[in-house]
CSV table of C-alpha atoms in Angstrom, one decimal:
chain,number,residue,atom,x,y,z
L,1,MET,CA,0.0,0.0,0.0
L,2,SER,CA,1.3,3.5,-0.9
L,3,ASP,CA,2.0,5.9,2.0
L,4,LYS,CA,-0.5,8.2,0.4
L,5,GLY,CA,-3.5,5.9,0.7
L,6,ARG,CA,-5.8,6.9,3.5
L,7,LEU,CA,-9.4,7.8,4.4
L,8,VAL,CA,-10.1,11.3,5.7
L,9,LEU,CA,-13.5,12.2,7.4
L,10,LEU,CA,-14.4,15.8,6.7
L,11,GLY,CA,-16.5,17.8,9.2
L,12,ALA,CA,-18.8,20.0,7.1
L,13,PRO,CA,-20.5,23.2,8.0
L,14,LEU,CA,-24.0,22.8,9.5
L,15,GLY,CA,-25.3,25.6,7.3
L,16,ASN,CA,-22.9,28.6,7.4
L,17,PRO,CA,-20.1,28.1,4.9
L,18,GLY,CA,-17.9,30.4,7.0
L,19,ASP,CA,-17.5,27.5,9.5
L,20,ALA,CA,-15.6,25.4,7.0
L,21,SER,CA,-12.1,24.6,8.3
L,22,THR,CA,-8.9,25.2,6.4
L,23,ARG,CA,-8.2,21.5,6.5
L,24,LEU,CA,-11.6,20.8,4.8
L,25,ARG,CA,-10.7,23.2,2.0
L,26,GLU,CA,-7.2,21.7,1.6
L,27,THR,CA,-8.4,18.1,1.6
L,28,LEU,CA,-11.1,18.7,-1.0
L,29,ALA,CA,-8.4,20.3,-3.2
L,30,VAL,CA,-6.1,17.3,-3.1
L,31,ALA,CA,-8.3,14.2,-2.6
L,32,ASP,CA,-8.3,11.7,-5.4
L,33,ILE,CA,-11.8,10.6,-4.5
L,34,VAL,CA,-14.5,12.6,-2.6
L,35,ALA,CA,-17.4,10.4,-1.4
L,36,ALA,CA,-20.3,12.7,-0.7
L,37,GLU,CA,-23.7,12.0,0.9
L,38,ASP,CA,-25.2,14.5,-1.6
L,39,THR,CA,-23.0,15.5,-4.6
L,40,ARG,CA,-25.2,18.5,-5.3
L,41,ARG,CA,-24.7,19.9,-1.8
L,42,LEU,CA,-21.0,19.3,-2.1
L,43,THR,CA,-20.9,21.2,-5.4
L,44,ARG,CA,-22.8,24.1,-3.8
L,45,LEU,CA,-20.4,24.1,-0.8
L,46,ALA,CA,-17.4,24.2,-3.1
L,47,ARG,CA,-19.0,27.1,-4.9
L,48,ASP,CA,-19.7,29.0,-1.7
L,49,LEU,CA,-16.1,28.4,-0.6
L,50,GLY,CA,-14.7,29.5,-3.9
L,51,ILE,CA,-12.7,26.3,-4.4
L,52,SER,CA,-12.6,23.6,-7.1
L,53,ILE,CA,-12.5,19.8,-6.5
L,54,PRO,CA,-10.3,18.2,-9.0
L,55,GLY,CA,-10.7,14.6,-7.7
L,56,ARG,CA,-13.5,12.2,-8.7
L,57,ILE,CA,-16.7,12.9,-6.9
L,58,ILE,CA,-19.1,10.0,-6.2
L,59,SER,CA,-22.3,9.7,-4.2
L,60,TYR,CA,-22.1,7.7,-0.9
L,61,PHE,CA,-25.4,7.6,1.0
L,62,GLU,CA,-27.5,5.1,3.0
L,63,GLY,CA,-28.8,3.4,-0.1
L,64,ASN,CA,-25.5,2.6,-1.8
L,65,GLU,CA,-22.9,2.7,1.0
L,66,GLU,CA,-22.8,-1.1,1.3
L,67,ARG,CA,-22.1,-1.5,-2.4
L,68,ARG,CA,-19.5,1.3,-2.7
L,69,THR,CA,-17.6,0.7,0.5
L,70,PRO,CA,-15.4,-2.1,-0.9
L,71,ASP,CA,-14.4,0.0,-3.9
L,72,LEU,CA,-13.4,2.9,-1.7
L,73,VAL,CA,-11.3,0.7,0.5
L,74,GLU,CA,-9.6,-0.9,-2.5
L,75,ALA,CA,-8.8,2.6,-3.9
L,76,ALA,CA,-7.2,3.6,-0.6
L,77,LEU,CA,-5.2,0.4,-0.5
L,78,GLY,CA,-4.0,1.3,-3.9
L,79,GLY,CA,-2.7,4.7,-2.7
L,80,ALA,CA,-5.7,7.0,-3.2
L,81,LEU,CA,-6.6,9.7,-0.8
L,82,VAL,CA,-10.3,9.2,-0.1
L,83,ALA,CA,-12.3,11.9,1.5
L,84,LEU,CA,-15.8,11.4,3.0
L,85,VAL,CA,-18.2,14.3,3.5
L,86,THR,CA,-21.8,14.3,4.5
L,87,ASP,CA,-24.5,16.9,4.2
L,88,ALA,CA,-23.5,18.6,7.5
L,89,GLY,CA,-21.5,17.9,10.5
L,90,MET,CA,-19.4,14.8,11.2
L,91,PRO,CA,-19.6,11.7,9.0
L,92,SER,CA,-20.7,8.5,10.8
L,93,VAL,CA,-22.6,10.5,13.5
L,94,SER,CA,-26.2,9.6,12.4
L,95,ASP,CA,-24.8,9.9,8.9
L,96,PRO,CA,-23.1,7.6,6.5
L,97,GLY,CA,-19.5,6.7,7.5
L,98,TYR,CA,-19.4,4.1,10.1
L,99,ARG,CA,-19.4,1.2,7.6
L,100,LEU,CA,-16.6,2.7,5.6
L,101,VAL,CA,-14.5,3.5,8.7
L,102,ARG,CA,-14.9,0.0,10.0
L,103,ALA,CA,-14.0,-1.6,6.6
L,104,ALA,CA,-11.0,0.7,6.2
L,105,LEU,CA,-9.6,-0.1,9.6
L,106,ASP,CA,-10.1,-3.8,9.1
L,107,ALA,CA,-8.2,-3.6,5.8
L,108,GLY,CA,-5.3,-1.6,7.4
L,109,VAL,CA,-6.1,1.7,5.8
L,110,PRO,CA,-5.1,4.7,7.9
L,111,VAL,CA,-8.2,6.8,8.9
L,112,THR,CA,-8.0,10.4,10.1
L,113,VAL,CA,-10.3,13.3,10.6
L,114,ALA,CA,-10.5,17.0,9.6
L,115,PRO,CA,-12.6,18.1,12.6
L,116,GLY,CA,-15.5,20.4,12.0
L,117,PRO,CA,-18.9,21.5,13.3
L,118,SER,CA,-21.2,19.1,15.1
L,119,ALA,CA,-24.9,19.7,15.6
L,120,VAL,CA,-24.7,17.6,18.8
L,121,THR,CA,-22.2,19.7,20.7
L,122,THR,CA,-23.5,23.0,19.1
L,123,ALA,CA,-27.0,22.4,20.4
L,124,LEU,CA,-25.7,21.2,23.7
L,125,ALA,CA,-23.7,24.3,24.3
L,126,LEU,CA,-26.7,26.5,23.3
L,127,SER,CA,-29.3,24.7,25.3
L,128,GLY,CA,-28.4,26.1,28.7
L,129,LEU,CA,-28.6,22.6,30.2
L,130,PRO,CA,-25.8,20.8,32.0
L,131,THR,CA,-23.0,19.8,29.7
L,132,ASP,CA,-20.6,18.0,32.0
L,133,ARG,CA,-22.2,14.7,31.3
L,134,PHE,CA,-24.4,13.9,28.3
L,135,CYS,CA,-25.4,11.1,25.9
L,136,PHE,CA,-26.3,11.2,22.3
L,137,GLU,CA,-29.3,9.1,21.2
L,138,GLY,CA,-29.4,10.1,17.5
L,139,PHE,CA,-32.8,9.5,15.8
L,140,LEU,CA,-35.6,7.9,17.8
L,141,PRO,CA,-37.7,5.1,16.3
L,142,ARG,CA,-40.0,6.5,13.7
L,143,THR,CA,-43.2,4.9,14.9
L,144,GLY,CA,-45.1,5.6,18.1
L,145,GLY,CA,-44.9,2.3,19.9
L,146,PRO,CA,-41.1,1.6,19.6
L,147,ARG,CA,-40.4,5.3,20.2
L,148,ARG,CA,-42.4,5.4,23.5
L,149,ALA,CA,-40.7,2.2,24.6
L,150,ARG,CA,-37.3,3.7,24.0
L,151,LEU,CA,-38.2,6.8,25.9
L,152,ARG,CA,-39.5,4.9,28.9
L,153,ALA,CA,-36.1,3.1,29.0
L,154,LEU,CA,-34.4,6.5,29.1
L,155,ALA,CA,-36.7,8.3,31.6
L,156,ALA,CA,-34.4,7.7,34.5
L,157,GLU,CA,-31.2,8.7,32.7
L,158,GLU,CA,-29.5,11.5,34.8
L,159,ARG,CA,-27.3,12.8,32.0
L,160,THR,CA,-28.4,15.4,29.5
L,161,LEU,CA,-29.9,13.8,26.4
L,162,VAL,CA,-29.4,14.9,22.8
L,163,PHE,CA,-31.7,13.7,20.0
L,164,PHE,CA,-32.0,14.4,16.2
L,165,GLU,CA,-35.5,14.5,14.9
L,166,ALA,CA,-37.2,15.1,11.5
L,167,PRO,CA,-39.5,18.2,11.4
L,168,HIS,CA,-42.6,16.2,10.5
L,169,ARG,CA,-42.2,13.9,13.5
L,170,VAL,CA,-41.1,16.4,16.1
L,171,ALA,CA,-44.6,17.3,17.4
L,172,GLY,CA,-45.4,13.6,18.2
L,173,THR,CA,-41.9,13.0,19.6
L,174,LEU,CA,-42.3,16.0,22.0
L,175,VAL,CA,-45.7,14.6,23.2
L,176,ASP,CA,-44.1,11.2,23.9
L,177,LEU,CA,-41.1,12.9,25.6
L,178,ALA,CA,-43.4,14.9,27.9
L,179,GLU,CA,-45.4,11.7,28.8
L,180,ALA,CA,-42.3,9.6,29.5
L,181,PHE,CA,-40.1,12.2,31.2
L,182,GLY,CA,-42.7,14.6,32.6
L,183,ALA,CA,-44.1,17.8,31.2
L,184,ASP,CA,-41.9,19.9,33.5
L,185,ARG,CA,-38.6,18.4,32.4
L,186,PRO,CA,-36.4,21.2,31.0
L,187,ALA,CA,-35.5,21.0,27.3
L,188,ALA,CA,-34.3,23.0,24.3
L,189,LEU,CA,-35.4,22.7,20.7
L,190,CYS,CA,-32.7,23.9,18.3
L,191,ARG,CA,-33.4,24.3,14.7
L,192,GLU,CA,-31.5,25.5,11.6
L,193,LEU,CA,-28.3,25.8,13.7
L,194,THR,CA,-25.8,28.4,12.2
L,195,LYS,CA,-28.3,29.3,9.5
L,196,THR,CA,-30.2,32.5,8.8
L,197,TYR,CA,-33.2,31.4,10.7
L,198,GLU,CA,-31.5,29.8,13.6
L,199,GLU,CA,-33.8,29.4,16.6
L,200,VAL,CA,-33.5,27.9,20.1
L,201,ARG,CA,-36.6,27.5,22.3
L,202,ARG,CA,-35.7,26.7,25.9
L,203,GLN,CA,-38.9,25.5,27.6
L,204,PRO,CA,-40.2,22.5,29.6
L,205,LEU,CA,-41.2,19.6,27.4
L,206,GLY,CA,-44.9,20.2,27.9
L,207,GLU,CA,-44.7,23.7,26.7
L,208,LEU,CA,-42.6,22.7,23.7
L,209,ALA,CA,-45.1,20.0,22.8
L,210,ASP,CA,-48.0,22.6,22.9
L,211,TRP,CA,-46.0,25.0,20.7
L,212,ALA,CA,-45.1,22.3,18.2
L,213,ALA,CA,-48.8,21.2,18.0
L,214,THR,CA,-49.8,24.6,16.7
L,215,GLY,CA,-47.6,24.3,13.6
L,216,GLY,CA,-44.6,22.0,13.5
L,217,PRO,CA,-41.2,23.7,13.3
L,218,ARG,CA,-39.3,23.4,10.0
L,219,GLY,CA,-35.7,22.7,9.2
L,220,GLU,CA,-33.0,20.6,10.8
L,221,ILE,CA,-33.9,19.9,14.5
L,222,THR,CA,-31.8,18.9,17.4
L,223,LEU,CA,-33.5,18.3,20.8
L,224,VAL,CA,-31.7,18.6,24.1
L,225,VAL,CA,-33.4,17.3,27.2
L,226,GLY,CA,-32.3,17.7,30.8
L,227,GLY,CA,-31.5,14.5,32.7
L,228,ALA,CA,-33.7,13.0,35.4
L,229,PRO,CA,-33.3,14.6,38.8
L,230,GLN,CA,-31.3,12.7,41.2
L,231,VAL,CA,-33.3,11.0,43.9
L,232,ALA,CA,-31.8,11.2,47.3
L,233,ALA,CA,-31.2,7.8,48.8
L,234,THR,CA,-33.0,7.0,52.1
L,235,ARG,CA,-30.7,6.2,54.9
L,236,PRO,CA,-31.5,2.8,56.4
L,237,ALA,CA,-32.4,2.6,60.0
L,238,ASP,CA,-29.6,1.8,62.5
L,239,ALA,CA,-31.1,-1.6,63.2
L,240,ASP,CA,-31.0,-2.5,59.5
L,241,LEU,CA,-27.4,-1.4,59.2
L,242,ARG,CA,-26.4,-3.5,62.2
L,243,ALA,CA,-28.3,-6.4,60.8
L,244,ALA,CA,-26.5,-6.0,57.4
L,245,VAL,CA,-23.1,-6.0,59.0
L,246,ALA,CA,-24.0,-9.0,61.2
L,247,GLU,CA,-25.2,-10.9,58.1
L,248,ARG,CA,-21.8,-10.4,56.4
L,249,GLU,CA,-20.0,-11.4,59.5
L,250,ALA,CA,-22.0,-14.6,59.8
L,251,ALA,CA,-20.9,-15.4,56.2
L,252,GLY,CA,-17.3,-15.2,57.2
L,253,THR,CA,-16.5,-11.5,56.4
L,254,SER,CA,-14.4,-9.6,58.9
L,255,ARG,CA,-16.3,-6.9,60.8
L,256,ARG,CA,-14.0,-4.3,59.3
L,257,ASP,CA,-14.7,-5.4,55.8
L,258,ALA,CA,-18.4,-5.9,56.5
L,259,ILE,CA,-18.7,-2.3,57.8
L,260,THR,CA,-16.9,-1.0,54.7
L,261,ALA,CA,-19.2,-3.1,52.3
L,262,VAL,CA,-22.4,-1.9,54.0
L,263,ALA,CA,-21.2,1.8,53.9
L,264,THR,CA,-20.4,1.5,50.2
L,265,GLU,CA,-23.7,-0.2,49.4
L,266,HIS,CA,-25.7,2.6,50.9
L,267,GLY,CA,-23.5,5.6,50.0
L,268,LEU,CA,-22.6,6.3,53.6
L,269,ARG,CA,-19.3,7.2,55.3
L,270,ARG,CA,-17.6,4.2,56.9
L,271,ARG,CA,-17.2,6.0,60.2
L,272,ASP,CA,-21.0,6.5,60.4
L,273,VAL,CA,-21.7,2.8,60.0
L,274,TYR,CA,-18.9,2.0,62.5
L,275,ALA,CA,-20.6,4.4,65.0
L,276,VAL,CA,-23.9,2.5,64.5
L,277,VAL,CA,-22.2,-0.9,65.1
L,278,HIS,CA,-20.0,0.4,67.9
L,279,PRO,CA,-22.1,3.0,69.7
L,280,PRO,CA,-20.2,5.1,72.3
L,281,THR,CA,-20.7,3.9,75.8
L,282,SER,CA,-22.1,6.2,78.4
L,283,PRO,CA,-19.7,7.1,81.3
């Protein structure tokens, strides 16, 4: 394999061409093959950036990625610089790309990234919700039953949640979210990020559902939903703590280790459990 052969994932602007990185421009100018989710959008982006793409441009989307992946890997193995770009954001994040990355890695093709915008982190930063811990769920199931089942499974998740949703399904999704998570759960609906009509609505799920029902929002939508509130653990009664320690001791655990185990299990300080097992004696 030539040293040149490799796969480069290109992070594309979400909407504003001014967000295109220098590396995206440079890679498009030297790539032997550019695989694009939508070749027309790629052509428009190149025009907006004032650049030309001398390499071969091919379409690479959900309907043909299985068929075209082997050819792209073979081209990279033969020394070609293959670039992958999707309509917006990072390839393989709810967009075509994972299949090609996995096949390239399995074949020994070097894979790298020209980082760029991401709707996930952009919406998260704009939401006003906690960003220290979050999880990305992508697109929810399209039909009501499976979607509601997925949301019920996520209702107790304490991390901030990020979803993608299609505009024609967002009203129904918000109703299901409010039912599963509670109408008061804080959320943000972000649409048309970085574009002319960018809008972020920060409201509880119930209010967002009522708003969407009056006329569904248009454009690319990212939903950010606050995590479930933490439920404070109830401290067991002293008698129950002593019984738990005694049970472990009876099973052969040393008292020291039994106290440590019971404290860890209930989220208590070891010294507090020790004080229950060894109460101070009155003078």
